[in-house]
Rosetta silent file (secondary structure, phi, psi, omega in degrees, C-alpha in Angstrom):
SEQUENCE: XXXXXXXXXXXXXXXXXXXXXXXXXXXXXXXXXXXXXXXXXXXXXXXXXXXXXXXXXXXXXXXXXXXXXXXXXXXXXXXXXXXXXXXXXXXXXXXXXXXXXXXXXXXXXXXXXXXXXXXXXXXXXXXXXXXXXXXXXXXXXXXXXXX
SCORE:     score description
SCORE:     0.000 S_00000001
   1 L     0.000  142.359  178.436  191.365   63.307  -35.559 S_00000001
   2 E  -119.753  130.615 -178.574  192.109   66.901  -36.472 S_00000001
   3 E  -121.169  142.695  173.555  190.098   69.810  -35.013 S_00000001
   4 E  -113.131  135.225 -178.250  190.261   73.504  -35.911 S_00000001
   5 E  -128.307  156.283  175.279  189.460   76.092  -33.242 S_00000001
   6 E  -161.686  161.927 -178.318  189.018   79.822  -33.027 S_00000001
   7 E  -151.806 -175.492  165.076  187.579   82.420  -30.705 S_00000001
   8 L  -113.146 -171.818 -177.914  187.253   86.089  -30.046 S_00000001
   9 H   -64.414  -33.446 -176.802  188.800   88.011  -27.161 S_00000001
  10 H   -68.771  -22.871 -178.374  185.959   87.145  -24.773 S_00000001
  11 H  -118.879   16.298 -178.654  186.643   83.418  -25.106 S_00000001
  12 H   -56.013  -45.508 -178.161  190.407   83.526  -25.636 S_00000001
  13 H   -64.922  -37.074  177.372  191.134   81.818  -22.307 S_00000001
  14 H   -66.895  -41.246  178.081  188.636   79.064  -23.058 S_00000001
  15 H   -58.295  -48.072 -179.774  190.191   78.521  -26.489 S_00000001
  16 H   -62.081  -41.522  178.872  193.642   78.173  -24.968 S_00000001
  17 H   -62.973  -48.413 -177.668  192.325   75.811  -22.305 S_00000001
  18 H   -67.684  -34.331  176.406  190.488   73.611  -24.802 S_00000001
  19 H   -59.062  -49.235  178.811  193.453   73.569  -27.183 S_00000001
  20 H   -63.740  -40.871  179.726  195.649   72.180  -24.388 S_00000001
  21 H   -61.018  -48.590 -178.645  192.908   69.798  -23.266 S_00000001
  22 H   -65.468  -42.791  178.741  192.426   68.354  -26.759 S_00000001
  23 H   -62.674  -34.938  178.242  196.158   68.061  -27.398 S_00000001
  24 H   -66.685  -19.502  178.036  196.564   66.203  -24.093 S_00000001
  25 L   -95.051    6.459  178.420  194.101   63.639  -25.475 S_00000001
  26 L    83.805   14.571  179.176  196.181   63.169  -28.623 S_00000001
  27 L   -92.916  131.519  177.430  193.953   65.258  -30.877 S_00000001
  28 E   -76.818  130.658 -176.723  195.689   67.471  -33.418 S_00000001
  29 E  -120.159  127.521  171.284  194.488   71.064  -33.086 S_00000001
  30 E   -98.519  118.628 -178.404  194.739   73.800  -35.695 S_00000001
  31 E   -99.427  111.289  179.724  194.503   77.134  -33.871 S_00000001
  32 L   -90.914    7.507  175.132  193.137   79.892  -36.122 S_00000001
  33 L    96.538 -179.726    1.938  193.479   82.512  -33.424 S_00000001
  34 L   -72.831  168.725 -175.628  193.423   84.962  -32.027 S_00000001
  35 L  -108.314   -1.644  174.221  196.851   84.520  -30.485 S_00000001
  36 L  -140.208  158.977 -175.957  196.622   87.324  -27.924 S_00000001
  37 L   -90.660   61.172  176.190  193.814   88.487  -25.662 S_00000001
  38 L  -116.460  154.692 -177.865  193.058   91.757  -27.456 S_00000001
  39 L   -56.232  129.905  179.255  189.709   92.893  -28.846 S_00000001
  40 L  -137.858  169.710  177.914  188.986   91.263  -32.226 S_00000001
  41 L   -98.959  113.739 -172.635  186.062   90.826  -34.607 S_00000001
  42 H   -58.902  -32.359 -178.850  184.628   87.317  -34.223 S_00000001
  43 H   -60.006  -29.152  178.890  183.396   86.873  -37.839 S_00000001
  44 H   -60.648  -43.480 -177.047  187.015   86.810  -39.041 S_00000001
  45 H   -77.965  -32.659  174.745  187.738   83.745  -36.905 S_00000001
  46 H   -60.874  -44.704 -179.278  184.423   82.068  -37.711 S_00000001
  47 H   -63.607  -45.592 -179.587  185.277   82.285  -41.405 S_00000001
  48 H   -58.861  -47.572 -178.545  188.818   80.916  -40.929 S_00000001
  49 H   -65.260  -47.074 -176.614  187.611   77.917  -38.920 S_00000001
  50 H   -65.052  -37.366  177.650  184.680   77.144  -41.212 S_00000001
  51 H   -61.154  -39.312  178.667  186.814   77.319  -44.354 S_00000001
  52 H   -66.125  -38.601  178.324  189.142   74.676  -42.918 S_00000001
  53 H   -66.046  -47.090 -178.783  186.200   72.393  -42.121 S_00000001
  54 H   -61.670  -38.783 -179.863  184.680   72.831  -45.588 S_00000001
  55 L   -76.238   -5.819  179.788  188.036   72.133  -47.265 S_00000001
  56 L    79.847   15.204  179.264  188.386   68.923  -45.241 S_00000001
  57 L   -78.503  -14.857  175.982  191.493   70.135  -43.414 S_00000001
  58 L  -146.886  147.732  179.686  189.810   69.320  -40.098 S_00000001
  59 L   -69.922  -43.158 -178.358  186.982   66.953  -39.222 S_00000001
  60 E  -137.770  160.433  172.012  185.239   69.464  -36.962 S_00000001
  61 E  -115.688  151.849  172.802  185.499   73.074  -35.884 S_00000001
  62 E  -129.715  124.363  179.221  185.088   74.566  -32.443 S_00000001
  63 E  -120.193  149.247 -179.884  184.300   78.256  -32.097 S_00000001
  64 E  -142.889  138.352  167.248  183.939   80.368  -28.974 S_00000001
  65 E  -142.700 -169.907 -175.052  182.869   83.904  -28.192 S_00000001
  66 L   -54.190  -53.563  179.674  181.331   85.508  -25.112 S_00000001
  67 L  -107.359  -18.419 -172.808  177.915   83.874  -25.470 S_00000001
  68 L    90.978  -14.195 -176.518  178.447   81.773  -28.575 S_00000001
  69 H   -66.885  -49.236 -178.947  175.590   83.568  -30.298 S_00000001
  70 H   -62.101  -44.729  178.555  177.641   85.766  -32.622 S_00000001
  71 H   -62.168  -38.956  178.376  179.924   82.922  -33.663 S_00000001
  72 H   -61.541  -45.960 -179.897  176.897   80.718  -34.374 S_00000001
  73 H   -62.344  -48.222 -178.180  175.350   83.328  -36.625 S_00000001
  74 H   -63.557  -45.928 -176.982  178.609   83.994  -38.469 S_00000001
  75 H   -62.616  -39.406 -177.587  179.522   80.325  -38.891 S_00000001
  76 L   -73.754   -2.019  172.667  176.126   79.379  -40.287 S_00000001
  77 L   -81.589  -14.525 -178.391  176.600   81.901  -43.104 S_00000001
  78 L   -86.975  123.193 -178.583  179.264   79.604  -44.592 S_00000001
  79 L   -57.386  128.115  178.814  177.791   77.163  -47.116 S_00000001
  80 L    93.976   -7.836  178.807  178.017   73.606  -45.839 S_00000001
  81 L   -91.876  135.379  172.528  178.487   74.530  -42.199 S_00000001
  82 L  -124.375   86.326 -177.385  176.038   73.322  -39.597 S_00000001
  83 E   -90.130  140.193  179.921  177.189   75.128  -36.484 S_00000001
  84 E  -128.797  132.284  171.956  175.469   74.517  -33.188 S_00000001
  85 E   -83.967  124.996 -179.062  175.588   76.493  -29.988 S_00000001
  86 L  -132.447  118.995  177.927  175.705   74.042  -27.106 S_00000001
  87 L   -93.017   -8.573  177.770  175.722   75.091  -23.460 S_00000001
  88 L  -157.383  163.415 -171.601  175.724   71.525  -22.189 S_00000001
  89 H   -56.937  -38.642 -177.615  176.501   68.019  -23.465 S_00000001
  90 H   -60.980  -36.726  177.271  172.950   66.950  -24.362 S_00000001
  91 H   -64.158  -42.611  178.943  172.701   69.831  -26.842 S_00000001
  92 H   -65.110  -41.227  179.545  175.983   68.754  -28.442 S_00000001
  93 H   -60.800  -49.585 -178.297  174.856   65.125  -28.555 S_00000001
  94 H   -68.511  -33.426  177.667  171.571   65.914  -30.283 S_00000001
  95 H   -64.110  -37.004  177.005  173.238   68.348  -32.681 S_00000001
  96 H   -74.835  -48.016 -175.995  175.543   65.548  -33.858 S_00000001
  97 H   -63.371  -46.108 -170.926  172.887   62.809  -33.860 S_00000001
  98 H  -100.047  -28.858 -173.113  170.085   64.742  -35.550 S_00000001
  99 H  -114.023   -2.577 -177.126  171.727   67.662  -37.361 S_00000001
 100 L    48.542   44.092 -179.799  175.144   66.262  -38.302 S_00000001
 101 L   -58.025  138.874  178.836  176.663   69.448  -36.893 S_00000001
 102 L  -115.443   -3.514  175.076  180.237   70.011  -38.023 S_00000001
 103 E  -135.498  127.484  175.778  181.047   73.050  -35.879 S_00000001
 104 E   -99.176  134.029  178.516  180.506   73.290  -32.128 S_00000001
 105 E  -119.052  133.141 -178.023  180.064   76.759  -30.650 S_00000001
 106 E  -123.981  156.762  177.423  180.610   77.508  -26.960 S_00000001
 107 E  -102.247  113.697 -178.583  180.135   80.550  -24.767 S_00000001
 108 L   -67.467  -24.474  179.373  183.313   81.656  -23.012 S_00000001
 109 L  -102.693    0.195 -174.339  181.368   83.831  -20.573 S_00000001
 110 L  -116.892   -3.821  179.412  178.452   81.443  -20.073 S_00000001
 111 L  -150.001  152.822  179.538  180.117   78.168  -19.123 S_00000001
 112 L   -86.289  171.141 -176.569  183.122   76.982  -17.191 S_00000001
 113 H   -62.198  -42.048 -177.763  186.068   75.008  -18.501 S_00000001
 114 H   -64.093  -44.119  177.175  184.931   71.668  -17.078 S_00000001
 115 H   -64.030  -38.815  177.528  181.475   71.934  -18.668 S_00000001
 116 H   -61.934  -43.905  178.320  183.121   73.012  -21.942 S_00000001
 117 H   -59.022  -47.763 -178.596  185.383   69.920  -21.854 S_00000001
 118 H   -61.305  -42.009 -179.576  182.414   67.631  -21.233 S_00000001
 119 H   -66.871  -43.544  177.219  180.447   69.279  -24.059 S_00000001
 120 H   -61.595  -47.163  179.365  183.380   69.014  -26.482 S_00000001
 121 H   -57.526  -43.881  179.825  183.939   65.349  -25.596 S_00000001
 122 H   -63.015  -45.664  179.540  180.273   64.581  -26.208 S_00000001
 123 H   -58.294  -48.455 -175.298  180.290   66.409  -29.553 S_00000001
 124 H   -70.859  -23.421 -176.062  183.426   64.619  -30.762 S_00000001
 125 L  -104.159    9.268 -179.396  182.257   61.179  -29.644 S_00000001
 126 L  -109.443  133.449 -179.924  178.706   61.262  -31.005 S_00000001
 127 L   -96.548  153.784  173.908  177.867   59.967  -34.480 S_00000001
 128 L   -70.518  134.048 -177.863  175.203   61.209  -36.883 S_00000001
 129 L   -79.881  -22.425 -178.133  172.187   58.870  -36.868 S_00000001
 130 L    68.194 -141.229  177.930  171.247   59.421  -40.515 S_00000001
 131 L    58.382 -131.779 -177.796  167.845   57.970  -41.456 S_00000001
 132 H   -59.954  -25.310 -179.602  165.024   60.484  -41.207 S_00000001
 133 H   -72.746  -30.366  178.828  167.559   63.127  -40.197 S_00000001
 134 H   -59.341  -42.860  178.712  169.438   62.767  -43.498 S_00000001
 135 H   -58.266  -40.030 -179.045  166.370   64.005  -45.398 S_00000001
 136 H   -70.633  -37.858  176.581  166.300   67.139  -43.238 S_00000001
 137 H   -63.573  -40.651  177.681  170.012   67.809  -43.754 S_00000001
 138 H   -63.094  -37.116  177.172  169.414   67.511  -47.503 S_00000001
 139 H   -64.494  -37.796  176.425  166.597   70.065  -47.256 S_00000001
 140 H   -64.458  -43.949  178.355  168.992   72.474  -45.547 S_00000001
 141 H   -60.490  -39.117  177.097  171.540   71.927  -48.321 S_00000001
 142 H   -63.677  -38.349  176.996  168.844   72.675  -50.907 S_00000001
 143 H   -59.373  -42.691  179.882  168.071   75.931  -49.107 S_00000001
 144 H   -62.291  -37.434 -178.594  171.726   76.929  -49.427 S_00000001
 145 H   -72.638  -32.143 -172.475  171.650   76.226  -53.169 S_00000001
 146 H   -94.840    0.878 -179.835  168.421   78.110  -53.812 S_00000001
 147 L   -95.925    0.000    0.000  169.170   81.336  -51.972 S_00000001
């Protein structure tokens, strides 16, 4: 599995931690930055990560900023992205099962590393249920086409 990650300055340490964590589990990680802990504009990194997911260069994306809110907003502007902010594993599980989320967003200032690991693991190991949820995903796709 290949994952693409990115953050802003507020979640830089979490990004680095999760990159190492995922690599230790044998997951290939594409790091879209930033590469130093200096103030940056989060939409730049949201776009980079989401473009890789849309192009099929990674199965999923993981984005992080201070709260996760800004990254969620920015990521969901990219056509075909279903980014979900998840502060705990159950949110990540339901986002995969019901919404077929393809980008997980975490808050670097709102959760610790261990909770982030648990949430990431849940996201990556949960499958989309399809069925009645597929119809809703299709309605979202239609919204993207008609706007």
